[in-house]
Short mmCIF file of C-alpha atoms in Angstrom, two decimals:
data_model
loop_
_atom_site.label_atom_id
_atom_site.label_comp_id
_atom_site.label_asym_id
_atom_site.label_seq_id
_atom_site.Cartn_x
_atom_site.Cartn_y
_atom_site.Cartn_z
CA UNK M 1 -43.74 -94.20 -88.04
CA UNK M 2 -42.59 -95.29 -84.74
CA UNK M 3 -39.40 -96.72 -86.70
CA UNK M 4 -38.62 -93.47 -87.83
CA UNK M 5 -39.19 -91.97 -84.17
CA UNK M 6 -36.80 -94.33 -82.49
CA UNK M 7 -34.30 -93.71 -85.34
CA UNK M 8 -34.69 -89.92 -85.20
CA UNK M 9 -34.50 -90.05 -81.53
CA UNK M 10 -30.99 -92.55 -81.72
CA UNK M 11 -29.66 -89.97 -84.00
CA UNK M 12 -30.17 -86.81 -81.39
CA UNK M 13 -28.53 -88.56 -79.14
CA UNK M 14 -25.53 -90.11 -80.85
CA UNK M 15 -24.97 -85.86 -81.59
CA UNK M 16 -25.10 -84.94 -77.67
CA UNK M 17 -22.26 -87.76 -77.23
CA UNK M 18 -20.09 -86.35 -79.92
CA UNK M 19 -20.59 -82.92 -78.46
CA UNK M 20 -20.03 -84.30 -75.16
CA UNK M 21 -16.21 -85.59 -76.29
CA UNK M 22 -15.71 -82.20 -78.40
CA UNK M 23 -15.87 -80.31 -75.05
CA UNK M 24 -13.42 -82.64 -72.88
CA UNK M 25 -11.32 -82.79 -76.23
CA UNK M 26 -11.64 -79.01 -75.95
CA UNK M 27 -10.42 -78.42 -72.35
CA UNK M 28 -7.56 -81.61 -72.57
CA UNK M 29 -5.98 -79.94 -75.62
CA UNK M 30 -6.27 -76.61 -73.86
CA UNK M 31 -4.90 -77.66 -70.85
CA UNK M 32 -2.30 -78.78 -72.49
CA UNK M 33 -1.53 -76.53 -74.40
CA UNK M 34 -1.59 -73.95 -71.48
CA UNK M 35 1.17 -76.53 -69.68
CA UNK M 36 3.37 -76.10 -73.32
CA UNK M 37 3.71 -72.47 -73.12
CA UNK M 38 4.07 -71.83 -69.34
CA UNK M 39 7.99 -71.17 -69.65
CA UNK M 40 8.01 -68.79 -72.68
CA UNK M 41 4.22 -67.33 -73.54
CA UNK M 42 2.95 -67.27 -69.21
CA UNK M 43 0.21 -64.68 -70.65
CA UNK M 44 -1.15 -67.34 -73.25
CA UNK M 45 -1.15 -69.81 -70.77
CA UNK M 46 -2.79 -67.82 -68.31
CA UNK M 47 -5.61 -67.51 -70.58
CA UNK M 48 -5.26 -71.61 -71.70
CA UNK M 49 -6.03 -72.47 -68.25
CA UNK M 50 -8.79 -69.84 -67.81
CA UNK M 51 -10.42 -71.50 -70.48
CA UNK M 52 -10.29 -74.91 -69.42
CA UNK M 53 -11.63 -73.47 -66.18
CA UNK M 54 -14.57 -71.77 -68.06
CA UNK M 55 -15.28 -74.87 -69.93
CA UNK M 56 -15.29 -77.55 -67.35
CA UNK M 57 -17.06 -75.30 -64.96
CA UNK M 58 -20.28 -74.97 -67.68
CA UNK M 59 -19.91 -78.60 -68.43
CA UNK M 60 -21.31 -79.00 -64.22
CA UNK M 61 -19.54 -80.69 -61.17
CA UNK M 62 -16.09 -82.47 -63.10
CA UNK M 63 -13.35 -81.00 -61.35
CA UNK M 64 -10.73 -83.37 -62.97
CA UNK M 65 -8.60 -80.54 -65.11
CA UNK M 66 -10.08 -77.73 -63.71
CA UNK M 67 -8.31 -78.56 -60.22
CA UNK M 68 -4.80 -78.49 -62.42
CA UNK M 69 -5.53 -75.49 -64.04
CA UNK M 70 -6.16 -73.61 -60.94
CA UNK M 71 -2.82 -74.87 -59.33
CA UNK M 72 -1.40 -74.01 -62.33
CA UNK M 73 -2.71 -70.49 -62.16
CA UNK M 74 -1.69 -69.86 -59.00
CA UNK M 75 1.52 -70.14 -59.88
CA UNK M 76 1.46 -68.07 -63.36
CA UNK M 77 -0.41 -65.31 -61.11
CA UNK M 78 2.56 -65.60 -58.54
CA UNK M 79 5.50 -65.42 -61.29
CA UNK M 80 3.96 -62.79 -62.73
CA UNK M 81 3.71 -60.32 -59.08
CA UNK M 82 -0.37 -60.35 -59.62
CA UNK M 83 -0.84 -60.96 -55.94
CA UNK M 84 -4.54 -60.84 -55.44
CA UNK M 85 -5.74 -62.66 -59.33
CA UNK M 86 -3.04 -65.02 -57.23
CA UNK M 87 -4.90 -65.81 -53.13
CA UNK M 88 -8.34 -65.71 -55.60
CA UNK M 89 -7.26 -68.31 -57.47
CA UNK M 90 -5.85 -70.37 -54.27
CA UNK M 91 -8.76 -69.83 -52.86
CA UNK M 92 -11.07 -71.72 -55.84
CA UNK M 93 -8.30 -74.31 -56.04
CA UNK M 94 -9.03 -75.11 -52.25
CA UNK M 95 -12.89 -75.01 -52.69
CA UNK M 96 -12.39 -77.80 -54.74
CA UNK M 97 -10.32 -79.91 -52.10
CA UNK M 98 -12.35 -82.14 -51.23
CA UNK M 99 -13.89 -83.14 -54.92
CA UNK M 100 -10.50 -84.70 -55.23
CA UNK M 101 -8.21 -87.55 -54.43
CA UNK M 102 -6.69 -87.07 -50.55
CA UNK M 103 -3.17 -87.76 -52.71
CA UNK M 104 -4.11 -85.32 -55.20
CA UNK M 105 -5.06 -82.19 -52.58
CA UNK M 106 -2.18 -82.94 -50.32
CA UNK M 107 -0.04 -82.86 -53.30
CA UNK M 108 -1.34 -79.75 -54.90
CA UNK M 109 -1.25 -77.57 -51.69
CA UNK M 110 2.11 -78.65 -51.12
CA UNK M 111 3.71 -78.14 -54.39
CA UNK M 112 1.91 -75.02 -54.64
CA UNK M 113 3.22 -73.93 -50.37
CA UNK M 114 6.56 -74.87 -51.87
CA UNK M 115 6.75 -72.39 -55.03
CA UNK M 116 5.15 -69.46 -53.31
CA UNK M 117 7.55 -69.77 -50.44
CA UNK M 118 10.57 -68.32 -52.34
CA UNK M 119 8.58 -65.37 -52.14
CA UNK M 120 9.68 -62.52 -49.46
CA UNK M 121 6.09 -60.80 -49.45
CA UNK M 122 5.70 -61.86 -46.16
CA UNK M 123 2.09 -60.45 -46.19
CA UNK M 124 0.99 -62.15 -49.34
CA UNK M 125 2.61 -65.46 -47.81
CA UNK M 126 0.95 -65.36 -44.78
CA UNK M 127 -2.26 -64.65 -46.35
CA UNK M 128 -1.55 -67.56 -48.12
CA UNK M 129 -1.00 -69.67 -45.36
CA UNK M 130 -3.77 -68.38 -43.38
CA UNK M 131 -6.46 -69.65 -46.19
CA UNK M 132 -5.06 -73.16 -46.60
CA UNK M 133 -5.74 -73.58 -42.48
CA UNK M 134 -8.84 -72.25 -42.93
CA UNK M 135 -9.53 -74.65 -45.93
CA UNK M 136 -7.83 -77.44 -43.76
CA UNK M 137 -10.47 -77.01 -40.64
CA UNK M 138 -12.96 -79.39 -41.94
CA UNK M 139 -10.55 -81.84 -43.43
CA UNK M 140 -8.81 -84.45 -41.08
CA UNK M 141 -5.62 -83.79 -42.39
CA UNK M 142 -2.97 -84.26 -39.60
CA UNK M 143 -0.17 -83.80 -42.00
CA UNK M 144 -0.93 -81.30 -44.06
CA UNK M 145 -2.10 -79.47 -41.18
CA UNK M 146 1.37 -79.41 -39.34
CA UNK M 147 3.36 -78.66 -42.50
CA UNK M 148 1.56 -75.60 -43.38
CA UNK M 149 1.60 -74.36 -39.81
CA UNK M 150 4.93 -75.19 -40.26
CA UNK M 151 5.40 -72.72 -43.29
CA UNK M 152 3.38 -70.18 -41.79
CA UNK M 153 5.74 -69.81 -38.77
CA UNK M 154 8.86 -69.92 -41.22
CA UNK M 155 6.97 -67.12 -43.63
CA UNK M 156 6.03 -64.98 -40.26
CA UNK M 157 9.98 -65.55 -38.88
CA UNK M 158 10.60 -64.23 -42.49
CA UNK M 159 8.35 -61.23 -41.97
CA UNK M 160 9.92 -60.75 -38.10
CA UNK M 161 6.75 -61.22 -36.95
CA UNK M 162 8.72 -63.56 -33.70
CA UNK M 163 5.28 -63.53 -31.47
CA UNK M 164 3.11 -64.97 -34.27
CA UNK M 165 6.12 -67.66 -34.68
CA UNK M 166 5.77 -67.98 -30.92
CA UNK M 167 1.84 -68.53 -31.03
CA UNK M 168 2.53 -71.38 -33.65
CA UNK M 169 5.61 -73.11 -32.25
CA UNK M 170 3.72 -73.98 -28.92
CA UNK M 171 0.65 -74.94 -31.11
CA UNK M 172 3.08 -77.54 -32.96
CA UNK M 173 4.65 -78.07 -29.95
CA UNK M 174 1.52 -79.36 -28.36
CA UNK M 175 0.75 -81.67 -31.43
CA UNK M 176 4.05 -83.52 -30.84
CA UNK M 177 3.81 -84.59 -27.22
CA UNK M 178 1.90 -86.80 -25.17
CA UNK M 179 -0.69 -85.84 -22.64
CA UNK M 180 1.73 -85.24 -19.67
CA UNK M 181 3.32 -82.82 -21.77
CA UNK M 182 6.52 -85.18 -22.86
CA UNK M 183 7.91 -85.65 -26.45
CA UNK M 184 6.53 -87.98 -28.54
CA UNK M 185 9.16 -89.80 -29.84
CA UNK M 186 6.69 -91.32 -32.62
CA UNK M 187 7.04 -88.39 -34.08
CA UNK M 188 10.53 -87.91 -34.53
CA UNK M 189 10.65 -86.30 -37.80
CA UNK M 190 8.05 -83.28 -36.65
CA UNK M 191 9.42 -82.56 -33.65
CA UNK M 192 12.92 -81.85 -35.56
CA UNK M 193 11.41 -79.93 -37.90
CA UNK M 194 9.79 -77.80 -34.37
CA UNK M 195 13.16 -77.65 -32.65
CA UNK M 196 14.70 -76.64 -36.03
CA UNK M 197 12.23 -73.70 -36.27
CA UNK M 198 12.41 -72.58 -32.66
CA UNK M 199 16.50 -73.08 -33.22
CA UNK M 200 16.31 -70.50 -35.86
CA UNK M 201 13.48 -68.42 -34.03
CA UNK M 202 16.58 -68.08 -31.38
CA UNK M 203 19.18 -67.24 -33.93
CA UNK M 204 17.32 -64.38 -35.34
CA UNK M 205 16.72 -63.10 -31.75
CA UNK M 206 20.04 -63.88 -30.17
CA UNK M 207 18.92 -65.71 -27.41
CA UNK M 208 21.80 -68.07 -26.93
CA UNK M 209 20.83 -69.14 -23.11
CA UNK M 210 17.54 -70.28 -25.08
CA UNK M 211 19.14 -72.11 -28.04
CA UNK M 212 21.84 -73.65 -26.00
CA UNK M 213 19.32 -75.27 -23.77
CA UNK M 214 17.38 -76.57 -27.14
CA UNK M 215 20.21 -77.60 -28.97
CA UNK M 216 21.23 -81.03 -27.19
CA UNK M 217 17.40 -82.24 -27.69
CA UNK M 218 17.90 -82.03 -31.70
CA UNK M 219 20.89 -84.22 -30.71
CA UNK M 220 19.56 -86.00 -29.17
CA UNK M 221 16.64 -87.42 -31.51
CA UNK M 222 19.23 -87.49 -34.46
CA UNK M 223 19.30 -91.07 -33.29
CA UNK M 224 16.29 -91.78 -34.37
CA UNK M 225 15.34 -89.70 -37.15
CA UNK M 226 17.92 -88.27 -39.25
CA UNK M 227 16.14 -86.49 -42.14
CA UNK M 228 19.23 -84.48 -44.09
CA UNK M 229 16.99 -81.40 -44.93
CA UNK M 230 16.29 -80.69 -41.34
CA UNK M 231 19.52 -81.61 -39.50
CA UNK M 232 21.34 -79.30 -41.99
CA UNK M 233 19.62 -76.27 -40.56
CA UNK M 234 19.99 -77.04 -37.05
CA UNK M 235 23.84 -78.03 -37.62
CA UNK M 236 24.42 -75.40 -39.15
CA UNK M 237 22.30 -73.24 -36.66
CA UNK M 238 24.51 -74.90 -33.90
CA UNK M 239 28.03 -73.75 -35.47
CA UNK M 240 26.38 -70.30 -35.86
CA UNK M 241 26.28 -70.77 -32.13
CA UNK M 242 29.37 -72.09 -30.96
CA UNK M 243 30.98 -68.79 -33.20
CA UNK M 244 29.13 -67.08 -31.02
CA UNK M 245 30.65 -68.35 -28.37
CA UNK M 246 33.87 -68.24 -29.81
CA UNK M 247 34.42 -71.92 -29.65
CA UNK M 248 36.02 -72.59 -32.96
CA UNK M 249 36.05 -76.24 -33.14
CA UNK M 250 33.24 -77.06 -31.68
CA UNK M 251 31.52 -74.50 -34.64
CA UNK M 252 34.05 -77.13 -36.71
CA UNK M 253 32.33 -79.41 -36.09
CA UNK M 254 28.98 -78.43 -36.42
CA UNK M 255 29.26 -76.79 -39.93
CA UNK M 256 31.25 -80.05 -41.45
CA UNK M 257 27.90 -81.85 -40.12
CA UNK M 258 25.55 -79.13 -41.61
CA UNK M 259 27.75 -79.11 -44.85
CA UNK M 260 27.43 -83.04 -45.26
CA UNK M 261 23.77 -83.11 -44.44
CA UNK M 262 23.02 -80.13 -46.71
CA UNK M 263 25.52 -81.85 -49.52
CA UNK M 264 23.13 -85.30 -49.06
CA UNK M 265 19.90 -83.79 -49.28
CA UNK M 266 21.10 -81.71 -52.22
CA UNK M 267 20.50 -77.93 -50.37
CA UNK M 268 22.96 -75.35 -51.89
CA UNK M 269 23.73 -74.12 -48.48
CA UNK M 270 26.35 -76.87 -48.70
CA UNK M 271 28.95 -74.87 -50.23
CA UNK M 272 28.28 -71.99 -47.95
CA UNK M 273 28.49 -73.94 -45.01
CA UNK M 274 32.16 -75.61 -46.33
CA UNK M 275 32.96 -72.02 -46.00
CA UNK M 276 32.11 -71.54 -42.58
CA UNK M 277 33.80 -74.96 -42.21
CA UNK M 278 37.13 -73.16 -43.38
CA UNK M 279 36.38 -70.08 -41.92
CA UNK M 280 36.00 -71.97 -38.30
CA UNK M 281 39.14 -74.15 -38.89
CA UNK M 282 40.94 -70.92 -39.76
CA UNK M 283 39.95 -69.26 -36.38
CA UNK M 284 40.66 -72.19 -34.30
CA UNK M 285 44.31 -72.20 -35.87
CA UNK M 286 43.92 -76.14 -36.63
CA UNK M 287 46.04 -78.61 -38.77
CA UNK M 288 42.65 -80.54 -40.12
CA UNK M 289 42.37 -80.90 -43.61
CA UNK M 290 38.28 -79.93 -44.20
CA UNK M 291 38.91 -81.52 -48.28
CA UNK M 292 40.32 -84.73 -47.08
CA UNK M 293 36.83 -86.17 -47.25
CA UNK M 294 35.33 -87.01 -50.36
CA UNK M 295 32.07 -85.01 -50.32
CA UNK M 296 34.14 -81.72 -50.00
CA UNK M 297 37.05 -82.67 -52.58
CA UNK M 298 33.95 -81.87 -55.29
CA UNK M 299 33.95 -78.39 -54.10
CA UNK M 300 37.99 -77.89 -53.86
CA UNK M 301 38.18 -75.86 -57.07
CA UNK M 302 35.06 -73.38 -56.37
CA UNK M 303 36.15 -69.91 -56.66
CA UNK M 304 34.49 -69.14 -53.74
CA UNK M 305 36.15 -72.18 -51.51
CA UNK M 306 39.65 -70.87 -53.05
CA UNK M 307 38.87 -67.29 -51.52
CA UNK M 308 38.73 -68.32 -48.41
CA UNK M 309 41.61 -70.68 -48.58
CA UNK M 310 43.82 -67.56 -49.83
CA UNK M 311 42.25 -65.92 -46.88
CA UNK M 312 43.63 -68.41 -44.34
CA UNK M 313 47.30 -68.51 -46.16
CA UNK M 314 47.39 -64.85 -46.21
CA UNK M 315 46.43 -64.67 -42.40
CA UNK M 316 48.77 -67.27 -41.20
CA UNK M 317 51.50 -65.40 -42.99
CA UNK M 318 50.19 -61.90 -42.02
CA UNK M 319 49.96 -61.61 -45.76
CA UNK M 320 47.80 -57.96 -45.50
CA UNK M 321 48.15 -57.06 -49.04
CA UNK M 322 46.85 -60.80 -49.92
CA UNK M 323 44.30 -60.50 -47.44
CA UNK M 324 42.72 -57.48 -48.92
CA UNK M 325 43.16 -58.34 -52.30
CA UNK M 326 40.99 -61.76 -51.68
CA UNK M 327 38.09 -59.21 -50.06
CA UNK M 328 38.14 -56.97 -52.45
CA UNK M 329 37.45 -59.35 -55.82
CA UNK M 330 34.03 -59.27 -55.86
CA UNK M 331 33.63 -62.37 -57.53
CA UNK M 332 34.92 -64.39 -54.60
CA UNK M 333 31.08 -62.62 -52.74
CA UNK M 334 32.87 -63.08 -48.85
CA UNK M 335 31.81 -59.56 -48.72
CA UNK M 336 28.09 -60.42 -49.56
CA UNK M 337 27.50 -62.59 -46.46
CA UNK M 338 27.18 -60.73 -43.08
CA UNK M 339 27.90 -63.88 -41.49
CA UNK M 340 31.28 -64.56 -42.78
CA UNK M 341 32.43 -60.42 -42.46
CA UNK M 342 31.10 -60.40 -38.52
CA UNK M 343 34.84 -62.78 -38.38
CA UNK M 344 36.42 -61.65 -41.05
CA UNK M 345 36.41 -58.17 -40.16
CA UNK M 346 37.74 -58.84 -36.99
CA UNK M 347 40.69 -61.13 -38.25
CA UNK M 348 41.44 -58.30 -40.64
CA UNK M 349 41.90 -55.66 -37.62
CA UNK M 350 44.31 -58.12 -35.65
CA UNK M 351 46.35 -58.38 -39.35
CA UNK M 352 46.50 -54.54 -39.45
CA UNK M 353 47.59 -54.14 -35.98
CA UNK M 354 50.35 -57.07 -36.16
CA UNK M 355 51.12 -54.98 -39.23
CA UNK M 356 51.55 -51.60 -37.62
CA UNK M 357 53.71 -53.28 -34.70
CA UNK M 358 56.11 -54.76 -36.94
CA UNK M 359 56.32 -51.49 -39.28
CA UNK M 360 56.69 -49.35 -35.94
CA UNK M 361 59.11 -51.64 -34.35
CA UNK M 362 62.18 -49.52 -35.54
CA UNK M 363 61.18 -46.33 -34.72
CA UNK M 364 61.02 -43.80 -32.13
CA UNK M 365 58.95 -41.34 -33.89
CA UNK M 366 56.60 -41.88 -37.35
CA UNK M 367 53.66 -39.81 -39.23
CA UNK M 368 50.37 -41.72 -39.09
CA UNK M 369 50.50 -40.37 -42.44
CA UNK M 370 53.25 -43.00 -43.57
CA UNK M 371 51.40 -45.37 -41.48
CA UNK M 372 48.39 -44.68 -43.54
CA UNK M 373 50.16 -45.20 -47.04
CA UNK M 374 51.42 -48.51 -45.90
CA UNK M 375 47.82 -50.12 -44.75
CA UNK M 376 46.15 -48.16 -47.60
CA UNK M 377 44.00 -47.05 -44.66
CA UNK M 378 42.97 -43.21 -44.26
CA UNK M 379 44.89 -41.08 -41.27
CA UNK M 380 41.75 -41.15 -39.20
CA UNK M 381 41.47 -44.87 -39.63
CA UNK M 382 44.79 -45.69 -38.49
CA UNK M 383 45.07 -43.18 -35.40
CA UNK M 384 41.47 -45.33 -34.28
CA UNK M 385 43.65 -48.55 -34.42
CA UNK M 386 46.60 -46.68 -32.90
CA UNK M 387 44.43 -45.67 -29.80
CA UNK M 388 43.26 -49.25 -29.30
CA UNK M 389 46.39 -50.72 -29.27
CA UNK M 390 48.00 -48.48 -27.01
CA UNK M 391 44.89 -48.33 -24.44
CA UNK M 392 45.13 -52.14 -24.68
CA UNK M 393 49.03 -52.40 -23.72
CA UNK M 394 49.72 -53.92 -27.01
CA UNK M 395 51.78 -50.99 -28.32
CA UNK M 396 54.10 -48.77 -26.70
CA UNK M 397 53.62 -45.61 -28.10
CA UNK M 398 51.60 -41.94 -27.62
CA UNK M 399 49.82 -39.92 -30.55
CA UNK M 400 51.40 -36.33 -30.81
CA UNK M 401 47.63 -35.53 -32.43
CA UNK M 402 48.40 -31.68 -33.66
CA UNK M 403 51.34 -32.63 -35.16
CA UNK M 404 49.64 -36.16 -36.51
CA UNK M 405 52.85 -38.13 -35.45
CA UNK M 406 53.20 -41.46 -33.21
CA UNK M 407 55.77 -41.37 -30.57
CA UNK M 408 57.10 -44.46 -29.11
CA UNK M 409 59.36 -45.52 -26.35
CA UNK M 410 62.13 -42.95 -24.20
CA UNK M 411 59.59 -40.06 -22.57
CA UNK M 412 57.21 -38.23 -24.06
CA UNK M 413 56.03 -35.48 -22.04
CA UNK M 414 53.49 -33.38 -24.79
CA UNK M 415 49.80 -31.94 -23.85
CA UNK M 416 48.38 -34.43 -26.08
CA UNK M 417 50.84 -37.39 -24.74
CA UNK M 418 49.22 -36.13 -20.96
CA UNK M 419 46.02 -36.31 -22.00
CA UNK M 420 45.80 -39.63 -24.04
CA UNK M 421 47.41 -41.02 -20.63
CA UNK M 422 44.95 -39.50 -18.31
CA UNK M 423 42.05 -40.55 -20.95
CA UNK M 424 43.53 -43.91 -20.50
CA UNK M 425 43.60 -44.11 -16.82
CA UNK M 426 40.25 -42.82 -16.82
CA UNK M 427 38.66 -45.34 -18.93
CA UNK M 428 40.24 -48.14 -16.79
CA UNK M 429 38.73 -46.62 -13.61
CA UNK M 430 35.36 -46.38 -15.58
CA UNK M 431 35.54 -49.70 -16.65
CA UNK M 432 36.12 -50.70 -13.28
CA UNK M 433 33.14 -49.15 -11.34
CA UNK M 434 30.53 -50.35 -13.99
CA UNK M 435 32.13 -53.88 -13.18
CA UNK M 436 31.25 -53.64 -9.45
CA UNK M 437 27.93 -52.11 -10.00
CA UNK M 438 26.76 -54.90 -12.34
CA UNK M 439 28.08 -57.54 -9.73
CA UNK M 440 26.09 -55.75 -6.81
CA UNK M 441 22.92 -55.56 -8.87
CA UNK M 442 23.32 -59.51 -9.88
#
């Protein structure tokens, strides 16, 4: 009898084993089976990984695939624009922190900051952020802690929330220097990544006499630490500057850096910056070859890179017809970045007007009608430039306005002559007093 207890007992448990290994078959084979059909079936593997979450979560305290499958979630939720099934999921995932590998957390919450950041909810980012701090607080995590302060400034600079980024850059600040308040050169790499922020921080709220006295400190610690993914941003922050500041190659310069240290660290804001590189060595009228080297020869034949080459040909030859044709192909996209049109536009004007000069040149009198026909501009357009120019001194010439014709040279002695003259005149005085009055208040 007691034989046949011990044998029935052996056999009961020998069947809670096997059903033991049927459950973590169960949730494996789900798991990965979720992971097979995130790309084309995200609904199917939405409810995969809800499963395995289900199952490991009745099997007790074994986190081990449940962890994944809530990162994975995450994720799925985000693709699919289901915001809050999204944060509630995060949230779980970050509950479960600490039942994990310090590798395997830090890795998670970073690959998982990284994804969601192409988002431009601002809100849901931030809310995002805001939980993994608050999941961080009990974890000595310097890190981690720093990078995802560091994301939550970038998602609030996103969101042009600039006091919030404010709050956090002199909290990251404060992490990165020593006790009498200097840098810490120890930690090179973060304080880059700070001046890079507060770089951009002072791009978006052009504050040059701020940026130009951060600048030289980036410089400065490129010495020691020269990570590619963060000197790319403040290079290229820096020509962005010196454009401002119309100093052409200097903003040379600083782009062909940003363009190289984008092109090593594999950002595509390489080719855009070898654009501004052109674009820069256009404006400052130089003889530099920008493709000599041998990073940019692999972008030589981009459509985009042989716009604005065309653009610079047709400029130096006062090409206007050229000009206009390279803006308006909407394939070459110059027109899609602000950037590149706040110069453009500007070189375009000075074509027109060196265009009107030379078409004008033999005339005494001429319709800004024919004028208009020639720079495919309307009449109202071209008187605009036409008033400029001759306010400016760089045209000879009065605007017989009821008439619509442009008189130039001998005398011209009509109402609307007078009157353009005395507006003239006028504006110079104006000009003038406000001059004087902003001196006194200085």
């Amino acid at each position: 009898m007691s034989d046949d207890e011990d044998y029935e007992y052996d056999y009961g448990s020998g069947d809670e084993e096997v059903e033991v290994a049927d459950d973590e078959i169960e949730i494996e084979n789900s798991f990965y089976e979720a992971d097979d059909c995130r790309q084309d079936d995200p609904a199917r593997a939405i409810e995969l990984f809800e499963r395995v979450v289900e199952l490991e979560t009745s099997k007790g305290d074994e986190v081990k695939w449940r962890f994944k499958a809530l990162q994975h979630l995450v994720v799925l939720h985000f693709a699919q624009g289901e915001t809050d099934s999204m944060v509630r999921r995060y949230e779980e995932m970050l509950s479960f922190a600490a039942q994990v590998t310090r590798n395997e957390s830090t890795d998670a919450i970073n690959g998982t900051l990284d994804t969601l950041s192409t988002s431009t909810d601002w809100t849901a980012l931030s809310k995002v952020y805001e939980v993994t701090l608050a999941a961080l607080r009990h974890q000595n995590n310097e890190r981690l802690w720093f990078t995802t302060n560091l994301k939550l400034a970038k998602a609030y600079l996103g969101g042009k929330a600039y006091n919030k980024v404010e709050a956090l850059l002199d909290e990251l600040k404060r992490s990165c220097r020593h006790e009498d308040g200097s840098d810490d050169a120890a930690k090179g790499t973060h304080l880059l990544d700070v001046y890079a922020l507060e770089i951009q921080l002072c791009s978006e709220t052009e504050d040059l006499a701020r940026m130009r006295e951060v600048y030289p400190r980036t410089v400065h610690l490129n010495a020691a630490v020269a990570d590619p993914r963060i000197m790319g941003v403040i290079r290229e922050e820096g020509g962005r500057m010196y454009m401002r500041q119309s100093a052409w190659s200097l903003a040379y310069n600083e782009f062909y850096e940003a363009f190289r240290a984008h092109q090593e660290a594999g950002n595509p804001r390489a080719k855009s910056c070898l654009k501004y590189v052109v674009l820069a060595n256009m404006l400052a009228l130089s003889d530099i070859n920008p493709f000599a080297a041998r990073e940019a020869k692999v972008f030589q034949d981009d459509r985009e890179i042989v716009a604005v080459l065309d653009l610079r040909m047709a400029y130096e030859s006062n090409d206007l017809m050229r000009f206009e044709r390279v803006l308006a192909n909407k394939t070459n996209h110059i027109n899609d970045d602000p950037f590149m049109m706040t110069y453009v536009d500007p070189l375009r004007r000075r074509m027109r007007e060196q265009v009107l000069v030379n078409i004008t040149r033999p005339y005494r009198k001429v319709t800004l009608q024919f004028l208009a026909t020639e720079l495919k501009l309307s009449a109202e357009e071209v008187e605009g430039l036409l008033v400029d120019m001759i306010l400016e001194g760089r045209l000879d010439g009065q605007i017989e306005q009821i008439n619509g014709y442009l008189l130039l040279g001998g005398e011209r002695t009509s109402a609307a002559s007078r009157k353009l003259q005395a507006i003239g005149k006028w504006a110079n005085t104006l000009e003038s007093l406000v001059g004087s009055l902003s001196a006194r208040a200085v």
